[in-house]
Each structure stands twice: as C-alpha cells, then as structure tokens.
Amino acid sequence: MKCIILKEPGEFERATCDDPGDPGAGMARIAIEKIGICGTDLHAFRGRQPFFEYPRILGHELGVVVESVASDVRNVRPGDRCAVEPYLNCGTCIACRVGKTNCCKSLLVLGVHIDGGMRESILVPAEKLHPSENLQTQQLALVETLGIGAHAVDRTQLQEGEKVLVIGAGPIGLSVIQFASVAGADIALLELNPGRASFAQKQFGINLTMANLDTVLEELEAWTEGDLPTAVFDATGSPQSMESAFRYVANGGRLTFVGLVQADISFNDPEFHRREMTIRASRNARSEDFRRIIRLIESGDVDTQAWITHRARYDDFVEAFPGWLEPEAGVVKAMLEWVDPA
C-alpha cells in the first residue's frame, strides 16, 4: 500500500508499505482519509523534534473510516467515521492509574515515537477511536489539534471573564484561544505574524492583539488596569518567548507552557517567588477531551470551517510540504488527503 516516509530531516519519500493485516483482539483496522499537519511534523522535517528517530512515517492528526474490527470490539463498527486519539498509553503506570493517560511514563505517539498515519490503512486499539455520525473526516482530523488547547485550558482552570494572554497563534495557540473563548475568558494575543494575528482576530474576536515586543508589558498593564493577566499560555515553542512569558503573569497567576522546545528554560527565582506563580506543562489530551470536542463541533459551538487553509494529495505532498514552512505561505492548518473532501 502507499505511504509517505520522512527518511531524514528535509527528505520525504513516496513509498510502499506492508499491509497491516487483520485486527487482533481489541484492535480495529482503519482507512486513513485525512491527515492534519502540525508543528510536530514541521519540527521533525527540520530535525528539531525531541524524542524522535528517522526514518518515520508521520501523521497523528487523523480523520479515518473503520474498515474492520476484532470480534470483541463494541465501541465502533465498520463504516464509522472517527477521530483517532494517537496516544498509546500503558494503562498501568502511576500517571495512567490516576487518569493522566496523556503523560503515561511509556507513552507512544503515532507518527512521533512509532509510525503514524501517512499510509492507506493502519491498525489501532479500538478504544482510541472516537466516532461521529455527523462530522466529516476532515473535521475529525482537526480534533487532536483542538484537544491540545482544550486540555491546556482545562488544566489551567479558567474562569469566565478572566483576563488571559495567549502567546503565539499557530494551530496550538489557536486551539488554546478557541477553548479559552468557550470558557468565557477575556483574551489578549501576542503574535508577531500579521497573517496569523488577523486570522485569530477574525475567528475569535480577541480583545487585544499585540505585535511589538517592546511595548507588550505596557499594553497588558493598560488592558488589565495594572494587574496583568492572571493566566498566560505560551504556545510558541520558542525558548526566548517562554522565558519572557514570566514577566506577563499577574501576582498569584498561572503560566502554562503548551509548546514544546528542545532546550532548557530559565527564570528569575526571586521574581517567581514574589509573585507566587504557578507553572504548568500541558501535554497532549485525554479521551474525554476528544469526546467533548466532537460534541462541541457537532453542536456548532466550535466552528472548524476556516481552519484548513492548504491541502495536498499523495502525488504532490512531498513537493508542497517545504513551502508550508514559509511564513508568507500563510498556513493555518494544512492537510494531506488520501480521499477527496466529502
């Protein structure tokens, strides 16, 4: 069957892969229809992705159709359209035992630690499939990205009307903005790319958009009447941005790192203590996040219509991908389509 392999940094190859065979106990065979491209894929292409080895079949944002299931599977059946929860957890470690399956000690993520969905069919545990009768596979391929933001907002426990700063309006930052908006927060955005800032403004009606690093603190103090935001999310994956983010958090506030970077992050300890700041990492999402997001898209409370800005097929993906890395391309969410949009 057809697949696309990232052989080494900067080099994709169209190839053929072995057929996955029939599903064993608890498993399902799924046909891949849509694959969202995310920051992990971009970092892997550039050779900057932590916990990564080459060659690798990428693809973890998946909209799929169930082909067949094992006899003991009850939650899905052939023909179901599903989002895939690509986080394969052990179920027995301390994190799994307390329900934090997203940070399992031996977590394997499809398309990162093991081969993913840039192929025609794969086998996955059926419990990692989240079906929808109403959504199309291109919408279901967005659920994983949205889950990153939903989980980060849930961990930060936003309150309605709370003043929140989101740094970075790439797909992960946009997903944070989406669910901060659902939570009723008052949102400010720091984004240096005018196209991304404009997209976020149009989609979410952000109350303050900033692009000048020299005046951010002054603008935030004016917006909060001197208080600063009580919750700050950094979704940039930039060490410089992540270290600067400490400056923007109110006394007693929370800082959540949603982006991931292969670097050390440092901060001034006396200032950190003076503000009694809380720092959180936010990794991946949980099954309940996937189910909630599907309900919100089905109800219309989350609108995915404008997210997909670039598309490619098997025959032109390898050539199209490098151009998506360029800021002037204006990519919000690119998608690899094994099957045409329905």
mmCIF file of N, CA, C and O in Angstrom, residues 34-90:
data_model
loop_
_atom_site.group_PDB
_atom_site.id
_atom_site.type_symbol
_atom_site.label_atom_id
_atom_site.label_comp_id
_atom_site.label_asym_id
_atom_site.label_seq_id
_atom_site.Cartn_x
_atom_site.Cartn_y
_atom_site.Cartn_z
ATOM 1 N N LYS A 34 -7.939 11.630 6.005
ATOM 2 C CA LYS A 34 -7.370 12.974 6.143
ATOM 3 C C LYS A 34 -6.303 12.973 7.243
ATOM 4 O O LYS A 34 -6.473 12.319 8.287
ATOM 5 N N ILE A 35 -5.235 13.737 7.003
ATOM 6 C CA ILE A 35 -4.132 13.833 7.957
ATOM 7 C C ILE A 35 -3.787 15.300 8.136
ATOM 8 O O ILE A 35 -3.317 15.956 7.197
ATOM 9 N N GLY A 36 -4.014 15.843 9.316
ATOM 10 C CA GLY A 36 -3.622 17.214 9.606
ATOM 11 C C GLY A 36 -2.120 17.297 9.820
ATOM 12 O O GLY A 36 -1.494 16.384 10.370
ATOM 13 N N ILE A 37 -1.539 18.393 9.363
ATOM 14 C CA ILE A 37 -0.105 18.631 9.534
ATOM 15 C C ILE A 37 0.076 19.605 10.688
ATOM 16 O O ILE A 37 -0.556 20.666 10.715
ATOM 17 N N CYS A 38 0.934 19.242 11.642
ATOM 18 C CA CYS A 38 1.083 20.088 12.827
ATOM 19 C C CYS A 38 2.540 20.442 13.068
ATOM 20 O O CYS A 38 3.432 20.041 12.324
ATOM 21 N N GLY A 39 2.777 21.178 14.140
ATOM 22 C CA GLY A 39 4.112 21.630 14.467
ATOM 23 C C GLY A 39 5.085 20.485 14.672
ATOM 24 O O GLY A 39 6.276 20.601 14.348
ATOM 25 N N THR A 40 4.613 19.364 15.214
ATOM 26 C CA THR A 40 5.479 18.201 15.386
ATOM 27 C C THR A 40 6.057 17.751 14.052
ATOM 28 O O THR A 40 7.240 17.429 13.938
ATOM 29 N N ASP A 41 5.213 17.728 13.016
ATOM 30 C CA ASP A 41 5.669 17.319 11.685
ATOM 31 C C ASP A 41 6.687 18.316 11.132
ATOM 32 O O ASP A 41 7.686 17.924 10.511
ATOM 33 N N LEU A 42 6.426 19.608 11.349
ATOM 34 C CA LEU A 42 7.359 20.633 10.873
ATOM 35 C C LEU A 42 8.707 20.511 11.590
ATOM 36 O O LEU A 42 9.769 20.607 10.963
ATOM 37 N N HIS A 43 8.671 20.301 12.916
ATOM 38 C CA HIS A 43 9.910 20.159 13.677
ATOM 39 C C HIS A 43 10.682 18.910 13.235
ATOM 40 O O HIS A 43 11.913 18.936 13.131
ATOM 41 N N ALA A 44 9.957 17.812 12.988
ATOM 42 C CA ALA A 44 10.613 16.577 12.542
ATOM 43 C C ALA A 44 11.281 16.790 11.187
ATOM 44 O O ALA A 44 12.412 16.325 10.954
ATOM 45 N N PHE A 45 10.605 17.502 10.292
ATOM 46 C CA PHE A 45 11.165 17.776 8.964
ATOM 47 C C PHE A 45 12.440 18.606 9.082
ATOM 48 O O PHE A 45 13.395 18.407 8.328
ATOM 49 N N ARG A 46 12.454 19.522 10.052
ATOM 50 C CA ARG A 46 13.620 20.384 10.250
ATOM 51 C C ARG A 46 14.691 19.740 11.112
ATOM 52 O O ARG A 46 15.765 20.313 11.311
ATOM 53 N N GLY A 47 14.394 18.563 11.687
ATOM 54 C CA GLY A 47 15.361 17.895 12.545
ATOM 55 C C GLY A 47 15.406 18.419 13.952
ATOM 56 O O GLY A 47 16.420 18.258 14.649
ATOM 57 N N ARG A 48 14.305 19.012 14.430
ATOM 58 C CA ARG A 48 14.295 19.659 15.746
ATOM 59 C C ARG A 48 13.266 19.063 16.704
ATOM 60 O O ARG A 48 12.938 19.674 17.715
ATOM 61 N N GLN A 49 12.753 17.875 16.411
ATOM 62 C CA GLN A 49 11.708 17.292 17.238
ATOM 63 C C GLN A 49 12.309 16.407 18.324
ATOM 64 O O GLN A 49 13.021 15.449 18.012
ATOM 65 N N PRO A 50 12.044 16.701 19.625
ATOM 66 C CA PRO A 50 12.543 15.834 20.696
ATOM 67 C C PRO A 50 11.933 14.432 20.614
ATOM 68 O O PRO A 50 10.834 14.253 20.093
ATOM 69 N N PHE A 51 12.636 13.442 21.141
ATOM 70 C CA PHE A 51 12.152 12.059 21.260
ATOM 71 C C PHE A 51 11.775 11.491 19.884
ATOM 72 O O PHE A 51 10.733 10.858 19.731
ATOM 73 N N PHE A 52 12.627 11.703 18.896
ATOM 74 C CA PHE A 52 12.267 11.365 17.523
ATOM 75 C C PHE A 52 13.423 10.639 16.845
ATOM 76 O O PHE A 52 14.586 10.972 17.057
ATOM 77 N N GLU A 53 13.078 9.629 16.030
ATOM 78 C CA GLU A 53 14.074 8.881 15.271
ATOM 79 C C GLU A 53 13.633 8.765 13.816
ATOM 80 O O GLU A 53 12.434 8.749 13.510
ATOM 81 N N TYR A 54 14.622 8.671 12.926
ATOM 82 C CA TYR A 54 14.379 8.537 11.494
ATOM 83 C C TYR A 54 14.822 7.137 11.044
ATOM 84 O O TYR A 54 15.719 6.563 11.652
ATOM 85 N N PRO A 55 14.207 6.601 10.000
ATOM 86 C CA PRO A 55 13.065 7.126 9.238
ATOM 87 C C PRO A 55 11.774 6.956 10.028
ATOM 88 O O PRO A 55 11.698 6.117 10.922
ATOM 89 N N ARG A 56 10.757 7.734 9.688
ATOM 90 C CA ARG A 56 9.480 7.688 10.391
ATOM 91 C C ARG A 56 8.334 8.012 9.434
ATOM 92 O O ARG A 56 8.451 8.903 8.592
ATOM 93 N N ILE A 57 7.253 7.291 9.570
ATOM 94 C CA ILE A 57 6.004 7.643 8.901
ATOM 95 C C ILE A 57 5.260 8.592 9.832
ATOM 96 O O ILE A 57 4.876 8.206 10.940
ATOM 97 N N LEU A 58 5.110 9.841 9.423
ATOM 98 C CA LEU A 58 4.436 10.837 10.245
ATOM 99 C C LEU A 58 2.914 10.647 10.189
ATOM 100 O O LEU A 58 2.399 9.796 9.497
ATOM 101 N N GLY A 59 2.216 11.516 10.917
ATOM 102 C CA GLY A 59 0.764 11.552 10.849
ATOM 103 C C GLY A 59 0.089 11.100 12.121
ATOM 104 O O GLY A 59 0.024 9.893 12.404
ATOM 105 N N HIS A 60 -0.381 12.081 12.913
ATOM 106 C CA HIS A 60 -1.115 11.729 14.132
ATOM 107 C C HIS A 60 -2.439 12.490 14.266
ATOM 108 O O HIS A 60 -3.223 12.192 15.164
ATOM 109 N N GLU A 61 -2.705 13.442 13.374
ATOM 110 C CA GLU A 61 -3.998 14.129 13.364
ATOM 111 C C GLU A 61 -4.845 13.471 12.269
ATOM 112 O O GLU A 61 -4.765 13.833 11.103
ATOM 113 N N LEU A 62 -5.663 12.509 12.661
ATOM 114 C CA LEU A 62 -6.239 11.604 11.682
ATOM 115 C C LEU A 62 -7.766 11.626 11.684
ATOM 116 O O LEU A 62 -8.410 11.525 12.736
ATOM 117 N N GLY A 63 -8.327 11.731 10.469
ATOM 118 C CA GLY A 63 -9.744 11.502 10.233
ATOM 119 C C GLY A 63 -9.869 10.228 9.421
ATOM 120 O O GLY A 63 -9.319 10.133 8.310
ATOM 121 N N VAL A 64 -10.569 9.222 9.949
ATOM 122 C CA VAL A 64 -10.493 7.872 9.385
ATOM 123 C C VAL A 64 -11.887 7.251 9.255
ATOM 124 O O VAL A 64 -12.865 7.752 9.827
ATOM 125 N N VAL A 65 -11.925 6.134 8.525
ATOM 126 C CA VAL A 65 -13.122 5.299 8.438
ATOM 127 C C VAL A 65 -12.740 3.892 8.874
ATOM 128 O O VAL A 65 -11.715 3.348 8.424
ATOM 129 N N VAL A 66 -13.542 3.293 9.738
ATOM 130 C CA VAL A 66 -13.258 1.943 10.221
ATOM 131 C C VAL A 66 -13.492 0.946 9.088
ATOM 132 O O VAL A 66 -14.551 0.932 8.460
ATOM 133 N N GLU A 67 -12.484 0.114 8.848
ATOM 134 C CA GLU A 67 -12.594 -0.941 7.829
ATOM 135 C C GLU A 67 -13.079 -2.255 8.431
ATOM 136 O O GLU A 67 -13.959 -2.917 7.879
ATOM 137 N N SER A 68 -12.473 -2.659 9.550
ATOM 138 C CA SER A 68 -12.863 -3.899 10.207
ATOM 139 C C SER A 68 -12.446 -3.842 11.663
ATOM 140 O O SER A 68 -11.571 -3.048 12.039
ATOM 141 N N VAL A 69 -13.081 -4.669 12.492
ATOM 142 C CA VAL A 69 -12.768 -4.693 13.922
ATOM 143 C C VAL A 69 -12.692 -6.134 14.401
ATOM 144 O O VAL A 69 -13.261 -7.049 13.791
ATOM 145 N N ALA A 70 -11.992 -6.339 15.517
ATOM 146 C CA ALA A 70 -11.958 -7.658 16.148
ATOM 147 C C ALA A 70 -13.327 -7.990 16.729
ATOM 148 O O ALA A 70 -14.157 -7.105 16.983
ATOM 149 N N SER A 71 -13.561 -9.258 16.968
ATOM 150 C CA SER A 71 -14.879 -9.704 17.426
ATOM 151 C C SER A 71 -15.253 -9.168 18.800
ATOM 152 O O SER A 71 -16.439 -9.106 19.148
ATOM 153 N N ASP A 72 -14.263 -8.750 19.598
ATOM 154 C CA ASP A 72 -14.560 -8.264 20.943
ATOM 155 C C ASP A 72 -14.758 -6.752 21.007
ATOM 156 O O ASP A 72 -14.980 -6.195 22.088
ATOM 157 N N VAL A 73 -14.682 -6.056 19.879
ATOM 158 C CA VAL A 73 -14.799 -4.598 19.860
ATOM 159 C C VAL A 73 -16.260 -4.192 19.810
ATOM 160 O O VAL A 73 -17.026 -4.691 18.977
ATOM 161 N N ARG A 74 -16.658 -3.258 20.685
ATOM 162 C CA ARG A 74 -18.053 -2.831 20.759
ATOM 163 C C ARG A 74 -18.251 -1.336 20.502
ATOM 164 O O ARG A 74 -19.371 -0.910 20.173
ATOM 165 N N ASN A 75 -17.217 -0.530 20.628
ATOM 166 C CA ASN A 75 -17.427 0.925 20.577
ATOM 167 C C ASN A 75 -17.485 1.480 19.158
ATOM 168 O O ASN A 75 -17.994 2.582 18.944
ATOM 169 N N VAL A 76 -16.961 0.742 18.179
ATOM 170 C CA VAL A 76 -17.029 1.172 16.782
ATOM 171 C C VAL A 76 -17.342 -0.024 15.910
ATOM 172 O O VAL A 76 -17.171 -1.188 16.322
ATOM 173 N N ARG A 77 -17.775 0.273 14.675
ATOM 174 C CA ARG A 77 -18.070 -0.796 13.723
ATOM 175 C C ARG A 77 -17.643 -0.343 12.328
ATOM 176 O O ARG A 77 -17.445 0.863 12.098
ATOM 177 N N PRO A 78 -17.498 -1.270 11.388
ATOM 178 C CA PRO A 78 -17.079 -0.892 10.037
ATOM 179 C C PRO A 78 -17.986 0.184 9.448
ATOM 180 O O PRO A 78 -19.214 0.144 9.598
ATOM 181 N N GLY A 79 -17.352 1.172 8.821
ATOM 182 C CA GLY A 79 -18.078 2.292 8.226
ATOM 183 C C GLY A 79 -18.127 3.528 9.093
ATOM 184 O O GLY A 79 -18.443 4.619 8.592
ATOM 185 N N ASP A 80 -17.817 3.404 10.378
ATOM 186 C CA ASP A 80 -17.827 4.573 11.266
ATOM 187 C C ASP A 80 -16.716 5.547 10.884
ATOM 188 O O ASP A 80 -15.577 5.149 10.641
ATOM 189 N N ARG A 81 -17.059 6.831 10.848
ATOM 190 C CA ARG A 81 -16.058 7.885 10.717
ATOM 191 C C ARG A 81 -15.581 8.254 12.116
ATOM 192 O O ARG A 81 -16.400 8.468 13.020
ATOM 193 N N CYS A 82 -14.262 8.383 12.290
ATOM 194 C CA CYS A 82 -13.709 8.567 13.627
ATOM 195 C C CYS A 82 -12.542 9.554 13.628
ATOM 196 O O CYS A 82 -11.820 9.691 12.641
ATOM 197 N N ALA A 83 -12.366 10.205 14.782
ATOM 198 C CA ALA A 83 -11.097 10.837 15.126
ATOM 199 C C ALA A 83 -10.264 9.798 15.861
ATOM 200 O O ALA A 83 -10.794 8.934 16.565
ATOM 201 N N VAL A 84 -8.947 9.892 15.699
ATOM 202 C CA VAL A 84 -8.039 8.946 16.347
ATOM 203 C C VAL A 84 -7.313 9.647 17.488
ATOM 204 O O VAL A 84 -6.714 10.707 17.300
ATOM 205 N N GLU A 85 -7.386 9.060 18.657
ATOM 206 C CA GLU A 85 -6.578 9.511 19.794
ATOM 207 C C GLU A 85 -5.224 8.822 19.664
ATOM 208 O O GLU A 85 -5.114 7.621 19.926
ATOM 209 N N PRO A 86 -4.177 9.529 19.241
ATOM 210 C CA PRO A 86 -2.941 8.855 18.820
ATOM 211 C C PRO A 86 -1.960 8.553 19.940
ATOM 212 O O PRO A 86 -0.804 8.229 19.671
ATOM 213 N N TYR A 87 -2.421 8.645 21.188
ATOM 214 C CA TYR A 87 -1.533 8.483 22.339
ATOM 215 C C TYR A 87 -1.714 7.072 22.910
ATOM 216 O O TYR A 87 -2.733 6.779 23.544
ATOM 217 N N LEU A 88 -0.745 6.209 22.687
ATOM 218 C CA LEU A 88 -0.841 4.813 23.111
ATOM 219 C C LEU A 88 -0.180 4.676 24.477
ATOM 220 O O LEU A 88 1.038 4.691 24.599
ATOM 221 N N ASN A 89 -0.996 4.570 25.519
ATOM 222 C CA ASN A 89 -0.517 4.543 26.900
ATOM 223 C C ASN A 89 -0.539 3.132 27.450
ATOM 224 O O ASN A 89 -1.269 2.256 26.963
ATOM 225 N N CYS A 90 0.225 2.909 28.523
ATOM 226 C CA CYS A 90 0.387 1.554 29.055
ATOM 227 C C CYS A 90 -0.789 1.101 29.907
ATOM 228 O O CYS A 90 -1.066 -0.097 30.023
#
